[in-house]
CSV table of C-alpha atoms in Angstrom, one decimal:
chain,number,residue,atom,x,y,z
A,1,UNK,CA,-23.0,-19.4,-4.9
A,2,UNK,CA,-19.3,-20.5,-4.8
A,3,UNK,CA,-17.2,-17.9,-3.5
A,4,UNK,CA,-12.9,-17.2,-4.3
A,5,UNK,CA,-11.0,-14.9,-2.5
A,6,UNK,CA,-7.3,-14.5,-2.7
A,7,UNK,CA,-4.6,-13.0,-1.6
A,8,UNK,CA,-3.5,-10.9,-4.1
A,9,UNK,CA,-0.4,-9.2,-2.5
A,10,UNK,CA,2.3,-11.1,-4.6
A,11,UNK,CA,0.1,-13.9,-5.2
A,12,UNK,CA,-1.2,-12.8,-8.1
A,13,UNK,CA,-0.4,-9.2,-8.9
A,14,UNK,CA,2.2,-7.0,-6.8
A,15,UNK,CA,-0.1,-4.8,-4.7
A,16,UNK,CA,3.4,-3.3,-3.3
A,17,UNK,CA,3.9,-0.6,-5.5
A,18,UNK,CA,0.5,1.0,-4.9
A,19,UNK,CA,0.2,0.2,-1.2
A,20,UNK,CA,3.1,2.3,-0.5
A,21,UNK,CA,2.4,4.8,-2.9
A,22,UNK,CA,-0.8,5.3,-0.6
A,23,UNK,CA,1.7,5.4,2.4
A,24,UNK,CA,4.1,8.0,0.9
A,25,UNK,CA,1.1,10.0,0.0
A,26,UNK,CA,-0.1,9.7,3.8
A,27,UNK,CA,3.0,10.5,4.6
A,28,UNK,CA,3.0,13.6,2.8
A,29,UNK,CA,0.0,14.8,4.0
A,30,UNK,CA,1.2,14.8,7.1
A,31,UNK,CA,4.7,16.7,5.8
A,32,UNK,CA,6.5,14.1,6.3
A,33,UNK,CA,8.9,12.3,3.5
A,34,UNK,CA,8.2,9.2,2.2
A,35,UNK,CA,10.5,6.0,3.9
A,36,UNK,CA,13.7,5.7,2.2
A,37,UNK,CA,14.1,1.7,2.6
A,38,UNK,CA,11.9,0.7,0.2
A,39,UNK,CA,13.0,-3.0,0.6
A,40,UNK,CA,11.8,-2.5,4.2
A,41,UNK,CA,7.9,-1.8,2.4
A,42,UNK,CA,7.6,-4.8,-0.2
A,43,UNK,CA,8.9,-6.9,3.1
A,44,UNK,CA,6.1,-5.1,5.1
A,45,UNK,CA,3.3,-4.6,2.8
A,46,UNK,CA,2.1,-8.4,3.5
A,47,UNK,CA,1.3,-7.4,6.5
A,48,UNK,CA,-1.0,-4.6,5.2
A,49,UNK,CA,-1.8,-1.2,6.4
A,50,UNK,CA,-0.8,-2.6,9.8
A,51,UNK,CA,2.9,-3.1,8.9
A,52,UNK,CA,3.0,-0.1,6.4
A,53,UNK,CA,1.9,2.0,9.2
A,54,UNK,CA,3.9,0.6,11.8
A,55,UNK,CA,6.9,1.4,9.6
A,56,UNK,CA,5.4,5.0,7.6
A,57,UNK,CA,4.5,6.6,11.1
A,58,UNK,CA,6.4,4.1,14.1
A,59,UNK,CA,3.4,2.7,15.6
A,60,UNK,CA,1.1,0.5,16.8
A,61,UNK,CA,-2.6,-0.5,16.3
A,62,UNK,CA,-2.4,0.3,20.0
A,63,UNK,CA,-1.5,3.9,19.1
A,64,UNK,CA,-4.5,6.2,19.4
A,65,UNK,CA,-3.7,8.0,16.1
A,66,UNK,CA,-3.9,4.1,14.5
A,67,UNK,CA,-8.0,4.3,13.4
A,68,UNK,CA,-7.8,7.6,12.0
A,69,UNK,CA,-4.4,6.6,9.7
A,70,UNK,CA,-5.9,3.1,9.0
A,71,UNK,CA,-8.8,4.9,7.5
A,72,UNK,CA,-6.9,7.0,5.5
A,73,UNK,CA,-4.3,4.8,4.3
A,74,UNK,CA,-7.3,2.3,3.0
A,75,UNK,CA,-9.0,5.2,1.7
A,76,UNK,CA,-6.4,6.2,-0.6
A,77,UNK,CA,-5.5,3.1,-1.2
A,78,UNK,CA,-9.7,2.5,-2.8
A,79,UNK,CA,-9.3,5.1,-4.7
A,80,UNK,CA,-5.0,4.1,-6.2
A,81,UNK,CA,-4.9,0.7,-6.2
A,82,UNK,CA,-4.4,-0.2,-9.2
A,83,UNK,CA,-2.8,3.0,-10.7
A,84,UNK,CA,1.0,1.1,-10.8
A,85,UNK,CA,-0.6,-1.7,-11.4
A,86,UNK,CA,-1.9,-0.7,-14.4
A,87,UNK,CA,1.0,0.7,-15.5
A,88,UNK,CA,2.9,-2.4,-15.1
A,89,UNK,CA,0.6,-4.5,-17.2
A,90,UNK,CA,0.6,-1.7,-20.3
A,91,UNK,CA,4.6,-1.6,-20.2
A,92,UNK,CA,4.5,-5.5,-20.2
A,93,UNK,CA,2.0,-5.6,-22.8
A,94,UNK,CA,4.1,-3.3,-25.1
A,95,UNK,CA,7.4,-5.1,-24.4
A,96,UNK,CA,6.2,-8.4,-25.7
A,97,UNK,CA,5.9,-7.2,-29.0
């Protein structure tokens, strides 16, 4: 059976809004704001949670709290990822009529 992956992070659809939606709400739970550079996200989201974390939380994979906010941040992400994504494609639905 053929098999097609892509990257769909900008490639297809823009994953950024949702991916740091997941970070802000990481973030949150751990009573901290969310980032205020949000150019610094869409620029780091292509590196995944790696990057958004590095940047959410100022560390490394090397950092010991790293598993347990990787596991999180993908949960979350599962179970949002295509909330802003969804609402993207019914405003641009209604604004082409």
């Amino acid at each position: 059976m053929p098999l097609v992956l892509f990257d769909l992070d900008g490639t297809l659809v823009d994953s950024c809004p949702d991916l740091c939606a997941s970070l802000n709400r990481i973030r949150r739970s751990e009573n901290l704001a969310p980032p205020s550079l949000q150019r610094t996200q869409r620029m780091t989201a292509a590196a995944g949670a790696r990057g958004l974390l590095k940047i959410g939380f100022d560390i490394t994979d090397q950092d010991p709290r790293f598993p347990e906010l990787k596991e999180r941040f993908l949960s979350d992400y599962q179970n949002h990822c295509a909330e802003k994504f969804a609402a993207l494609m019914a405003s641009n639905k209604h604004s082409r009529k």
